[in-house]
Backbone as CSV, one residue per row, in Angstrom:
resi,resn,N_x,N_y,N_z,CA_x,CA_y,CA_z,C_x,C_y,C_z
1,ALA,-5.443,-2.159,15.568,-4.801,-3.422,15.884,-4.542,-3.528,17.388
2,ILE,-4.173,-2.405,18.003,-3.930,-2.422,19.446,-5.227,-2.742,20.187
3,ALA,-6.312,-2.060,19.810,-7.602,-2.301,20.464,-8.073,-3.736,20.223
4,ARG,-7.940,-4.236,18.989,-8.354,-5.617,18.708,-7.545,-6.603,19.534
5,TRP,-6.257,-6.343,19.709,-5.396,-7.239,20.488,-5.792,-7.207,21.963
6,ILE,-6.028,-6.000,22.508,-6.432,-5.877,23.912,-7.767,-6.578,24.148
7,LEU,-8.691,-6.457,23.190,-10.009,-7.086,23.316,-10.006,-8.558,22.903
8,ARG,-8.818,-9.092,22.603,-8.650,-10.506,22.213,-9.379,-10.847,20.909
9,ARG,-9.468,-9.865,20.007,-10.115,-10.108,18.719,-9.111,-10.440,17.636
10,GLN,-7.810,-10.436,17.977,-6.756,-10.906,17.071,-5.676,-11.561,17.917
11,SER,-5.020,-12.554,17.338,-4.046,-13.326,18.118,-2.655,-12.697,18.125
12,TRP,-2.299,-11.957,17.088,-0.942,-11.406,17.010,-0.854,-10.058,17.720
13,SER,0.294,-9.828,18.329,0.508,-8.588,19.073,1.024,-7.482,18.155
14,PRO,0.397,-6.321,18.185,0.887,-5.198,17.370,2.211,-4.646,17.902
15,PHE,2.651,-5.120,19.056,3.911,-4.654,19.638,5.087,-5.545,19.249
16,SER,4.822,-6.657,18.602,5.869,-7.570,18.149,6.570,-6.970,16.929
17,LEU,7.875,-7.132,16.836,8.618,-6.568,15.705,8.518,-7.415,14.441
18,GLU,8.090,-8.655,14.551,8.008,-9.514,13.378,6.874,-9.066,12.456
19,PRO,7.113,-9.048,11.131,6.041,-8.726,10.188,4.915,-9.755,10.282
20,ILE,3.694,-9.282,10.112,2.513,-10.138,10.180,1.814,-10.090,8.825
21,GLU,1.593,-11.259,8.215,0.818,-11.328,6.973,-0.635,-11.548,7.379
22,PHE,-1.423,-10.469,7.386,-2.804,-10.551,7.867,-3.767,-10.981,6.774
23,ALA,-3.359,-10.857,5.511,-4.077,-11.381,4.352,-3.000,-11.676,3.311
24,GLU,-3.294,-12.495,2.351,-2.276,-12.876,1.380,-1.608,-11.645,0.762
25,LEU,-0.275,-11.593,0.906,0.579,-10.519,0.384,0.264,-9.144,0.984
26,ASN,-0.374,-9.112,2.141,-0.641,-7.876,2.870,-0.025,-8.013,4.256
27,TYR,0.945,-7.156,4.546,1.710,-7.284,5.775,1.538,-6.077,6.679
28,ASP,1.651,-6.339,7.970,1.693,-5.290,8.967,3.115,-5.284,9.507
29,PHE,3.785,-4.141,9.394,5.157,-4.001,9.850,5.209,-3.039,11.029
30,HIS,5.871,-3.438,12.078,6.072,-2.549,13.224,6.989,-1.412,12.772
31,PRO,6.723,-0.162,13.164,7.574,0.962,12.744,9.057,0.778,13.089
32,ARG,9.357,0.187,14.237,10.771,-0.037,14.585,11.427,-1.052,13.654
33,TYR,10.671,-2.049,13.211,11.180,-3.025,12.247,11.577,-2.313,10.951
34,ILE,10.711,-1.422,10.484,10.987,-0.683,9.250,12.211,0.199,9.432
35,GLN,12.321,0.895,10.554,13.500,1.743,10.792,14.779,0.920,10.798
36,GLN,14.755,-0.256,11.436,15.937,-1.116,11.451,16.288,-1.593,10.047
37,ALA,15.274,-1.988,9.281,15.510,-2.468,7.919,16.078,-1.357,7.038
38,LEU,15.573,-0.140,7.189,16.082,0.986,6.407,17.539,1.279,6.749
39,ARG,17.871,1.254,8.018,19.258,1.510,8.428,20.201,0.430,7.911
40,GLN,19.731,-0.821,7.859,20.566,-1.925,7.373,20.949,-1.755,5.909
41,VAL,20.142,-1.037,5.149,20.443,-0.826,3.729,20.845,0.621,3.454
42,ASP,21.440,1.251,4.469,22.043,2.579,4.353,21.073,3.706,4.053
43,PHE,19.907,3.661,4.690,19.006,4.801,4.666,18.938,5.380,6.073
44,GLN,18.801,6.673,6.148,18.640,7.353,7.424,17.204,7.842,7.521
45,PRO,16.381,7.190,8.370,14.995,7.641,8.513,14.947,9.053,9.097
46,GLY,14.028,9.857,8.562,13.864,11.228,9.028,12.445,11.468,9.498
47,ARG,11.866,12.548,9.061,10.525,12.968,9.470,9.499,11.877,9.194
48,GLN,8.606,11.673,10.147,7.550,10.680,10.005,6.189,11.345,10.151
49,LEU,5.273,10.949,9.281,3.889,11.408,9.367,3.004,10.182,9.526
50,THR,2.118,10.212,10.499,1.168,9.124,10.683,-0.171,9.554,10.084
51,VAL,-0.857,8.628,9.439,-2.118,8.958,8.767,-3.180,7.903,9.057
52,SER,-4.407,8.254,8.772,-5.572,7.376,8.949,-5.830,7.059,10.416
53,HIS,-5.757,8.076,11.255,-5.982,7.885,12.690,-7.436,7.522,13.015
54,PHE,-8.366,8.027,12.235,-9.778,7.929,12.595,-10.535,7.052,11.606
55,ARG,-10.220,5.758,11.615,-10.825,4.824,10.662,-11.994,4.055,11.250
56,ILE,-12.363,4.332,12.454,-13.476,3.621,13.086,-14.786,4.088,12.451
57,ASP,-15.585,3.136,11.986,-16.829,3.462,11.284,-17.749,4.369,12.091
58,LEU,-17.862,4.133,13.377,-18.735,4.953,14.218,-18.309,6.419,14.173
59,LEU,-17.007,6.680,14.258,-16.513,8.063,14.168,-16.883,8.685,12.831
60,LYS,-16.717,7.902,11.754,-17.004,8.432,10.416,-18.489,8.727,10.223
61,ARG,-19.338,8.014,10.957,-20.772,8.268,10.857,-21.205,9.454,11.713
62,LEU,-20.532,9.670,12.847,-20.955,10.695,13.788,-20.302,12.062,13.564
63,ILE,-19.086,12.065,13.035,-18.326,13.313,12.907,-18.201,13.669,11.427
64,PRO,-18.488,14.909,11.068,-18.389,15.322,9.659,-16.979,15.085,9.105
65,THR,-16.917,14.710,7.845,-15.655,14.374,7.183,-14.626,15.490,7.307
66,GLY,-15.038,16.721,7.121,-14.108,17.851,7.200,-13.415,17.950,8.549
67,ILE,-14.155,17.684,9.594,-13.579,17.739,10.944,-12.584,16.588,11.134
68,LEU,-12.947,15.386,10.660,-12.026,14.251,10.768,-10.747,14.491,9.968
69,VAL,-10.888,15.078,8.795,-9.711,15.375,7.964,-8.809,16.386,8.675
70,ALA,-9.402,17.426,9.245,-8.614,18.436,9.962,-7.925,17.816,11.179
71,ALA,-8.634,16.980,11.911,-8.041,16.327,13.088,-6.919,15.383,12.675
72,ASP,-7.123,14.656,11.579,-6.081,13.742,11.104,-4.857,14.528,10.636
73,SER,-5.081,15.660,10.002,-3.965,16.505,9.562,-3.125,16.971,10.748
74,MET,-3.770,17.329,11.838,-3.028,17.748,13.032,-2.322,16.558,13.680
75,ALA,-2.998,15.410,13.729,-2.416,14.219,14.360,-1.208,13.702,13.579
76,GLN,-1.156,13.972,12.268,-0.013,13.533,11.456,1.305,14.035,12.029
77,LEU,1.270,15.214,12.618,2.498,15.851,13.106,3.109,15.137,14.309
78,THR,2.387,14.168,14.886,2.921,13.417,16.031,3.776,12.233,15.587
79,GLY,3.955,12.067,14.300,4.650,10.893,13.767,6.044,10.660,14.303
80,ASN,6.785,11.716,14.633,8.124,11.520,15.193,8.072,11.128,16.663
81,LEU,6.940,11.366,17.327,6.811,11.030,18.744,6.346,9.588,18.945
82,TRP,5.325,9.180,18.207,4.801,7.822,18.282,4.109,7.491,16.981
83,GLN,3.982,6.212,16.699,3.360,5.750,15.461,2.220,4.793,15.816
84,LEU,1.089,5.368,16.198,-0.060,4.568,16.594,-1.101,4.435,15.489
85,ALA,-0.936,5.150,14.407,-1.867,5.080,13.296,-1.523,3.876,12.414
86,PRO,-2.470,3.431,11.586,-2.201,2.256,10.753,-1.217,2.501,9.610
87,SER,-0.984,3.747,9.253,-0.055,4.042,8.160,0.929,5.116,8.593
88,VAL,2.197,4.896,8.222,3.257,5.832,8.571,4.073,6.119,7.322
89,PHE,4.249,7.391,7.008,5.121,7.808,5.917,6.430,8.288,6.532
90,VAL,7.545,7.822,5.973,8.863,8.162,6.512,9.704,8.771,5.401
91,ARG,10.228,9.958,5.648,11.178,10.558,4.707,12.542,9.954,5.020
92,ASN,13.202,9.441,4.001,14.488,8.774,4.180,15.557,9.436,3.335
93,LYS,16.775,9.330,3.813,17.919,9.853,3.084,18.915,8.714,2.894
94,ALA,19.362,8.514,1.650,20.384,7.505,1.387,21.711,8.038,1.913
95,VAL,22.357,7.276,2.798,23.605,7.737,3.397,24.784,6.826,3.064
96,GLY,24.540,5.741,2.371,25.610,4.821,2.003,26.368,5.315,0.787
97,GLU,27.354,4.531,0.397,28.143,4.874,-0.781,27.252,4.797,-2.016
98,ASP,27.347,5.784,-2.871,26.510,5.880,-4.063,27.192,5.174,-5.226
99,LEU,26.853,3.903,-5.409,27.426,3.120,-6.494,26.410,2.995,-7.617
100,PRO,26.836,3.128,-8.862,25.880,2.965,-9.965,25.424,1.514,-10.074
101,ALA,24.201,1.344,-10.504,23.671,0.000,-10.700,24.361,-0.641,-11.893
102,ALA,24.495,-1.941,-11.834,25.076,-2.672,-12.965,24.143,-2.527,-14.163
103,PRO,24.696,-2.543,-15.370,23.831,-2.447,-16.562,22.769,-3.544,-16.549
104,ASP,21.591,-3.208,-16.997,20.463,-4.146,-17.087,20.115,-4.798,-15.755
105,SER,20.225,-4.059,-14.646,19.884,-4.639,-13.349,18.783,-3.851,-12.649
106,PHE,17.949,-3.192,-13.426,16.878,-2.399,-12.828,15.820,-3.297,-12.193
107,TRP,15.477,-4.404,-12.874,14.444,-5.307,-12.385,15.069,-6.573,-11.809
108,ARG,14.429,-7.142,-10.797,14.814,-8.438,-10.231,13.543,-9.268,-10.143
109,CYS,13.609,-10.508,-10.609,12.441,-11.385,-10.587,12.062,-11.719,-9.143
110,PRO,10.833,-11.392,-8.727,10.408,-11.713,-7.362,10.346,-13.216,-7.098
111,ALA,10.150,-14.015,-8.143,10.006,-15.463,-7.956,11.348,-16.163,-7.768
112,CYS,12.368,-15.751,-8.525,13.637,-16.484,-8.469,14.845,-15.605,-8.155
113,GLY,14.671,-14.281,-8.165,15.773,-13.378,-7.828,16.698,-13.037,-8.984
114,SER,16.419,-13.542,-10.155,17.278,-13.285,-11.315,17.247,-11.818,-11.734
115,LEU,18.416,-11.330,-12.167,18.489,-9.981,-12.728,18.365,-10.003,-14.248
116,GLU,18.259,-11.193,-14.817,18.126,-11.338,-16.269,16.682,-11.099,-16.669
117,MET,16.304,-9.824,-16.730,14.932,-9.431,-17.019,14.911,-8.591,-18.292
118,THR,13.916,-8.832,-19.116,13.750,-8.075,-20.348,12.423,-7.340,-20.292
119,GLU,12.476,-6.037,-20.542,11.262,-5.228,-20.491,10.714,-5.042,-21.898
120,SER,9.390,-5.129,-22.018,8.713,-4.875,-23.287,7.554,-3.925,-23.017
121,ALA,6.827,-3.587,-24.045,5.678,-2.693,-23.882,4.574,-3.346,-23.047
122,ASP,4.544,-4.697,-23.002,3.498,-5.420,-22.286,3.863,-5.794,-20.860
123,GLY,5.182,-5.778,-20.534,5.582,-6.179,-19.193,7.060,-6.510,-19.124
124,VAL,7.425,-7.303,-18.118,8.812,-7.666,-17.861,8.891,-9.189,-17.793
125,THR,9.879,-9.771,-18.493,10.038,-11.218,-18.539,11.364,-11.638,-17.930
126,CYS,11.325,-12.647,-17.064,12.527,-13.244,-16.505,13.097,-14.202,-17.537
127,GLN,14.299,-13.930,-17.988,14.920,-14.771,-18.999,15.354,-16.123,-18.438
128,GLN,15.577,-16.184,-17.137,16.059,-17.423,-16.533,14.972,-18.497,-16.443
129,HIS,13.754,-18.097,-16.031,12.691,-19.089,-15.829,11.404,-18.794,-16.605
130,GLY,11.368,-17.728,-17.366,10.197,-17.426,-18.175,9.047,-16.774,-17.443
131,HIS,9.260,-16.339,-16.191,8.185,-15.647,-15.482,7.899,-14.330,-16.191
132,PHE,6.628,-14.048,-16.377,6.227,-12.796,-17.038,5.378,-11.985,-16.079
133,TYR,5.712,-10.701,-15.964,4.986,-9.776,-15.097,4.397,-8.688,-15.985
134,PRO,3.073,-8.699,-16.157,2.432,-7.766,-17.090,2.338,-6.337,-16.549
135,ILE,2.134,-5.434,-17.474,1.793,-4.059,-17.127,0.283,-3.954,-17.300
136,ARG,-0.403,-3.612,-16.213,-1.865,-3.484,-16.248,-2.237,-2.051,-15.891
137,ASN,-2.891,-1.380,-16.806,-3.290,0.019,-16.601,-2.100,0.889,-16.199
138,GLY,-0.954,0.641,-16.825,0.233,1.443,-16.572,1.002,1.070,-15.318
139,ILE,0.608,-0.020,-14.651,1.263,-0.440,-13.411,1.898,-1.811,-13.613
140,TYR,3.179,-1.930,-13.258,3.873,-3.209,-13.319,3.300,-4.112,-12.228
141,ASP,2.768,-5.279,-12.627,2.123,-6.187,-11.677,3.061,-7.357,-11.371
142,PHE,3.763,-7.253,-10.232,4.695,-8.291,-9.820,4.073,-9.243,-8.797
143,LYS,2.751,-9.193,-8.634,2.093,-9.994,-7.605,2.104,-11.483,-7.966
144,GLU,1.643,-11.831,-9.137,1.570,-13.225,-9.568,2.228,-13.352,-10.949
145,PRO,3.333,-14.110,-11.055,3.952,-14.249,-12.376,3.111,-15.150,-13.280
146,GLU,3.186,-14.847,-14.559,2.590,-15.726,-15.573,3.756,-16.486,-16.182
147,GLN,3.538,-17.696,-16.628,4.650,-18.513,-17.127,5.070,-18.146,-18.538
148,SER,4.142,-17.718,-19.360,4.519,-17.417,-20.735,4.192,-15.978,-21.075
149,THR,4.947,-15.409,-21.994,4.706,-14.036,-22.415,3.533,-13.993,-23.361
150,PRO,2.832,-12.861,-23.405,1.663,-12.772,-24.299,2.079,-12.720,-25.741
């Protein structure tokens, strides 16, 4: 993203803290934005690992995979110094007051924010507006709600 921005191949700056939706429901978040957001909800960011440093096709064609994997493994250790790779893993510690969740408040409807959700073997249904989020191949799919339950 930095190289594309310098070469004027993308309009948004990778140095801006605002999240960028580069494709529908796919966002690029600045590492400092994520750290601020985590602190706001009582998490303490810790060790960071950066990954996928060598995603340029030319590198993948010229350098054997094993060498790229070894180099990426070493580069991961720079995560606490800088986050220049496209993906960053952050170990976090909850530091706020540990309050139990209210009964039946595990799920929240992404469409309307309701906590009135009912889980079934097929998915999760919002009781307030009827949004249904199916389970597909063992994964809860909250991307696009369906209006009626199966």
